[in-house]
Short mmCIF file of C-alpha atoms in Angstrom, two decimals:
data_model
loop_
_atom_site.label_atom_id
_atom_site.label_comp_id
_atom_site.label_asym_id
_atom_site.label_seq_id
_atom_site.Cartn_x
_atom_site.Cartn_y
_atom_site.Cartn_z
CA UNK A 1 93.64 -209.52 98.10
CA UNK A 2 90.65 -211.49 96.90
CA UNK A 3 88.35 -209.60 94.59
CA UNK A 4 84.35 -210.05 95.48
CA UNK A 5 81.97 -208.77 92.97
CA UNK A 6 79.46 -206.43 93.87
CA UNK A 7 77.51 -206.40 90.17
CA UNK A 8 74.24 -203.83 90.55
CA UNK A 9 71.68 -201.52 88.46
CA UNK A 10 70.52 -198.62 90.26
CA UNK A 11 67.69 -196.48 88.72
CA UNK A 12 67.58 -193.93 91.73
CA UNK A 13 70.02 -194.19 93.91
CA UNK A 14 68.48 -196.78 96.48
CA UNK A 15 70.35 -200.17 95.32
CA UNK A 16 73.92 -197.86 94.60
CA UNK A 17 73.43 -197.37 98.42
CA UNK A 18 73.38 -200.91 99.17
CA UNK A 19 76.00 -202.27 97.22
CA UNK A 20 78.42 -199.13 98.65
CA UNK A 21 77.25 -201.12 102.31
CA UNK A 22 77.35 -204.49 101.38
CA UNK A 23 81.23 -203.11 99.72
CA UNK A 24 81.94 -202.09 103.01
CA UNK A 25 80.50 -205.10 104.60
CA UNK A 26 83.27 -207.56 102.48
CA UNK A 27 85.79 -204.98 102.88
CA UNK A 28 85.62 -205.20 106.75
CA UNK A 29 87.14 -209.07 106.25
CA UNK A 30 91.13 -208.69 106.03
CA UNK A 31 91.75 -209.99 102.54
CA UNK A 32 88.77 -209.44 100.65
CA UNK A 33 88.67 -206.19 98.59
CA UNK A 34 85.18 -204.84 96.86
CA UNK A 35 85.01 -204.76 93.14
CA UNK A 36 81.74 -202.62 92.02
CA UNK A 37 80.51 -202.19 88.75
CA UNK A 38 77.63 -201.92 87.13
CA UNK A 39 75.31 -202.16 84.03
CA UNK A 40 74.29 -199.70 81.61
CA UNK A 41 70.56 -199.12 80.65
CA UNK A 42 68.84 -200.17 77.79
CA UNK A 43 66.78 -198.45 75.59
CA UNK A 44 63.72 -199.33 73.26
CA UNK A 45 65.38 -197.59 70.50
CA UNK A 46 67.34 -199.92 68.33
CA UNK A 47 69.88 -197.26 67.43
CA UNK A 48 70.36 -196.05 71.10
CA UNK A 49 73.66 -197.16 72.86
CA UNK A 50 75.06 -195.62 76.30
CA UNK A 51 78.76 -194.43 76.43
CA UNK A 52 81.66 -196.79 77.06
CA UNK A 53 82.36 -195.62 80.13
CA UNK A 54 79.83 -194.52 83.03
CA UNK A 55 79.50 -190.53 83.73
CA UNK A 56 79.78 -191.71 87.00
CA UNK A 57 79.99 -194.09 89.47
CA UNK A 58 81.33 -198.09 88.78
CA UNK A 59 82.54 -198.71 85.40
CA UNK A 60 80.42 -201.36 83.61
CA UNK A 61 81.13 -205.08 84.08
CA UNK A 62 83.19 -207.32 82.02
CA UNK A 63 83.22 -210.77 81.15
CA UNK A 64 87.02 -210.34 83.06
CA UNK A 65 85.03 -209.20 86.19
CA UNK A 66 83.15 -212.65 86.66
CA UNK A 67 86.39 -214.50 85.60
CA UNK A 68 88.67 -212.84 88.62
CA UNK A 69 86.03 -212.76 91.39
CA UNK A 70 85.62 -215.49 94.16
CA UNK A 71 82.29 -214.80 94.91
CA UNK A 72 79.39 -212.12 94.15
CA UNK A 73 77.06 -210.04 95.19
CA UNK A 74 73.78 -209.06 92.92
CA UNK A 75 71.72 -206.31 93.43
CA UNK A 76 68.57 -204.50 90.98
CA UNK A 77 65.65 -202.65 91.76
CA UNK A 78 62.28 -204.33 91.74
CA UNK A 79 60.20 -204.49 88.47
CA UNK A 80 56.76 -206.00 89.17
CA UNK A 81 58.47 -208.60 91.49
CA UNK A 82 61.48 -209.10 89.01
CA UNK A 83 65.10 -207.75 88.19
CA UNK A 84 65.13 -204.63 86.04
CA UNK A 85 65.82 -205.24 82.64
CA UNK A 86 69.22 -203.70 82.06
CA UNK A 87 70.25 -206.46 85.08
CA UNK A 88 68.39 -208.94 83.28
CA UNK A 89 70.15 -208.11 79.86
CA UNK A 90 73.18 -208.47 81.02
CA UNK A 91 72.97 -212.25 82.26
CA UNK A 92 70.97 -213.64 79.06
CA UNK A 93 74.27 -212.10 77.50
CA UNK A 94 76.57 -214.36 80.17
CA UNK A 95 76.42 -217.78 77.84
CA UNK A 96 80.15 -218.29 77.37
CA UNK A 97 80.54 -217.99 80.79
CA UNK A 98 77.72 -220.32 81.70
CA UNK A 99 79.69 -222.91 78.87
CA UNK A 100 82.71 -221.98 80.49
CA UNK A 101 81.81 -222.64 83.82
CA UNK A 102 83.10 -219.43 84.85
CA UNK A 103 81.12 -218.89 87.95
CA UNK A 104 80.63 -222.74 89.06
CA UNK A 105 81.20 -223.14 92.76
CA UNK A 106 81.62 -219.28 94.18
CA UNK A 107 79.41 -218.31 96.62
CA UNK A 108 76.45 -215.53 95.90
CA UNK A 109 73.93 -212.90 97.45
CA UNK A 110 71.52 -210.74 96.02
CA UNK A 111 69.48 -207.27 97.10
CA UNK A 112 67.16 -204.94 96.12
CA UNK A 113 65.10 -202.09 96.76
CA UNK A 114 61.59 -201.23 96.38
CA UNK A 115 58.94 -198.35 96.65
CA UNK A 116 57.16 -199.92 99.13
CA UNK A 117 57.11 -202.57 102.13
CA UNK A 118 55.54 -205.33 99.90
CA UNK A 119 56.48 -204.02 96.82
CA UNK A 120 58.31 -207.26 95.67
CA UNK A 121 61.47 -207.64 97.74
CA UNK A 122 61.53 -211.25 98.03
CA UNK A 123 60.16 -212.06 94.93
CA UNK A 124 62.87 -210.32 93.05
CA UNK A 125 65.92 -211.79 95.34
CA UNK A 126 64.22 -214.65 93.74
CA UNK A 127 64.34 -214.03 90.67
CA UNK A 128 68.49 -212.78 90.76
CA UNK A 129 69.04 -216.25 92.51
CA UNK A 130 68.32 -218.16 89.48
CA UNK A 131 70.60 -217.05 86.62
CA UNK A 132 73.42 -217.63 89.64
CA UNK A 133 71.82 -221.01 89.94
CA UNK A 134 72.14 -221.83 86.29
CA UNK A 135 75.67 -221.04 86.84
CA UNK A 136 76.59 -223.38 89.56
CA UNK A 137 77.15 -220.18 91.80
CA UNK A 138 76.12 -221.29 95.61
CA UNK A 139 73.67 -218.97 96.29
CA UNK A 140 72.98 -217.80 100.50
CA UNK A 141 70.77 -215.48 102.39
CA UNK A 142 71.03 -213.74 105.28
CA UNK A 143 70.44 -216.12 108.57
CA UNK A 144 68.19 -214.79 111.35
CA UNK A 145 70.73 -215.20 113.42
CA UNK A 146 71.00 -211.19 112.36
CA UNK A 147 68.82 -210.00 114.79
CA UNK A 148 67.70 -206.83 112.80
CA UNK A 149 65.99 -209.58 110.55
CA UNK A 150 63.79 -210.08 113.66
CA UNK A 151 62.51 -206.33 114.31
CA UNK A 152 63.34 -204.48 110.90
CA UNK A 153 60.47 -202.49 109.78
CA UNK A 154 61.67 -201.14 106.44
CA UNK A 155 63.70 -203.92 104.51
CA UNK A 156 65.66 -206.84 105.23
CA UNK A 157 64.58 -210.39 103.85
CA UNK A 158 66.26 -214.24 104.59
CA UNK A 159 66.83 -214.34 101.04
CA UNK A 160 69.06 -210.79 101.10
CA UNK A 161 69.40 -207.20 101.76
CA UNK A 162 66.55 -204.94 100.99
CA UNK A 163 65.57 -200.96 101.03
CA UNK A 164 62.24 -199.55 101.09
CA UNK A 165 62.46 -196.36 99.10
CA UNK A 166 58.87 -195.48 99.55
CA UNK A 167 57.08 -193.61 96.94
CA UNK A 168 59.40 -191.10 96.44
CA UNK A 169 62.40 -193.10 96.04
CA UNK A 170 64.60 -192.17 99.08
CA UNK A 171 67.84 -193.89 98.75
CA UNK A 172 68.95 -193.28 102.53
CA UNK A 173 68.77 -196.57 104.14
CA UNK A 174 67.67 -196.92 107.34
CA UNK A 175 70.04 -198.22 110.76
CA UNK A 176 68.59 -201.74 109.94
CA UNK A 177 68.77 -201.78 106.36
CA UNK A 178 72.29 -200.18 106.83
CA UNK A 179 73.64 -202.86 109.21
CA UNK A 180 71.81 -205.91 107.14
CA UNK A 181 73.18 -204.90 103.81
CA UNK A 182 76.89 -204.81 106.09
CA UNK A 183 76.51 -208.18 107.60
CA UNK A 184 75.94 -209.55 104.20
CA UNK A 185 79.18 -208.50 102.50
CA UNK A 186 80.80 -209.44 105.52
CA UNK A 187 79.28 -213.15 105.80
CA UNK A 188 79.77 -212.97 101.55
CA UNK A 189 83.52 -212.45 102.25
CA UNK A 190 84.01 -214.79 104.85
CA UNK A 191 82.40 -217.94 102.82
CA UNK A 192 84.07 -216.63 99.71
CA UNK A 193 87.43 -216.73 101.13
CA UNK A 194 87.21 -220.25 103.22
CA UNK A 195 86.01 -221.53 99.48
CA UNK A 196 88.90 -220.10 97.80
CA UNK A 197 91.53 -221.50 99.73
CA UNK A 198 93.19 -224.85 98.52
#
């Protein structure tokens, strides 16, 4: 089994929801197996730290989690049209691996979630796509050869899976969202695996 990463912050629930989909998505492809994990918050507060381990969910990545996957899968909520920061922390903290060349060459996706239907979706698959840049990673969308790309009205964007959360933050995803965010850790998996062979 090849191990794809599927590397997320989740404030609410909404992205967790995707990345268990997209999981599912890569896990549908015989010989590619899911590996979640996630980030922990950060805090103003200098002398603030989070636990070692999660209270639940993912444990948090590891500089061994970039090493062993073939290919990855990014997802955050938006922030004004960016990552969050605790996402955002975590790759200004990836410079060994940059000088390393750790990630040079596997393929990558990203998704998020918003409050609302223009809330800053595409921007912020944006933004995710270019610390995977910097690292040689070969970043993809999702084609519109999907057809719920062509008729979704919640989320779903070329440049990856999306949820609209609306403004109470509703992390159930809808039968679009839910099949996008599937297709795209299936099509992850497949180019991940044709890369990694010999």
């Amino acid at each position: 089994m090849h191990d794809i990463l599927v590397l997320y912050y989740s404030h609410r629930g909404s992205v967790r929801a995707l990345a268990e989909r997209i999981a599912r998505g890569i896990e549908s492809v015989p010989g590619a197996h899911a590996r979640l994990r996630t980030v922990p918050r950060v805090s103003a507060v200098c002398e603030a730290a989070e636990n070692a381990v999660p209270d639940s969910g993912p444990p948090y990545v590891e500089p061994a989690d970039l090493d062993e996957c073939i290919g990855l899968a990014l997802g955050s909520p938006v922030r004004f049209g960016n990552m969050a920061a605790p996402m955002k922390y975590f790759w200004d903290g990836t410079i060994a691996a940059w000088q390393n060349g750790t990630l040079v060459g596997k393929p990558a996706c990203a998704f998020t979630s918003s409050g609302s239907q223009h809330g800053g979706n595409e921007s912020t698959l944006l933004s995710m796509a270019l610390p995977l840049i910097h690292h040689g990673m070969l970043v993809m969308g999702l084609p519109f050869t999907e057809p719920d790309l062509g008729h979704t009205r919640d989320g779903g964007t070329p440049y990856g899976a999306s949820h609209v959360a609306g403004a109470n933050g509703n992390p159930v995803l809808s039968e679009d969202e839910s099949r996008l965010a599937f297709a795209q850790g299936k099509r992850l998996a497949n180019i991940a695996l044709k890369l990694s062979r010999p």
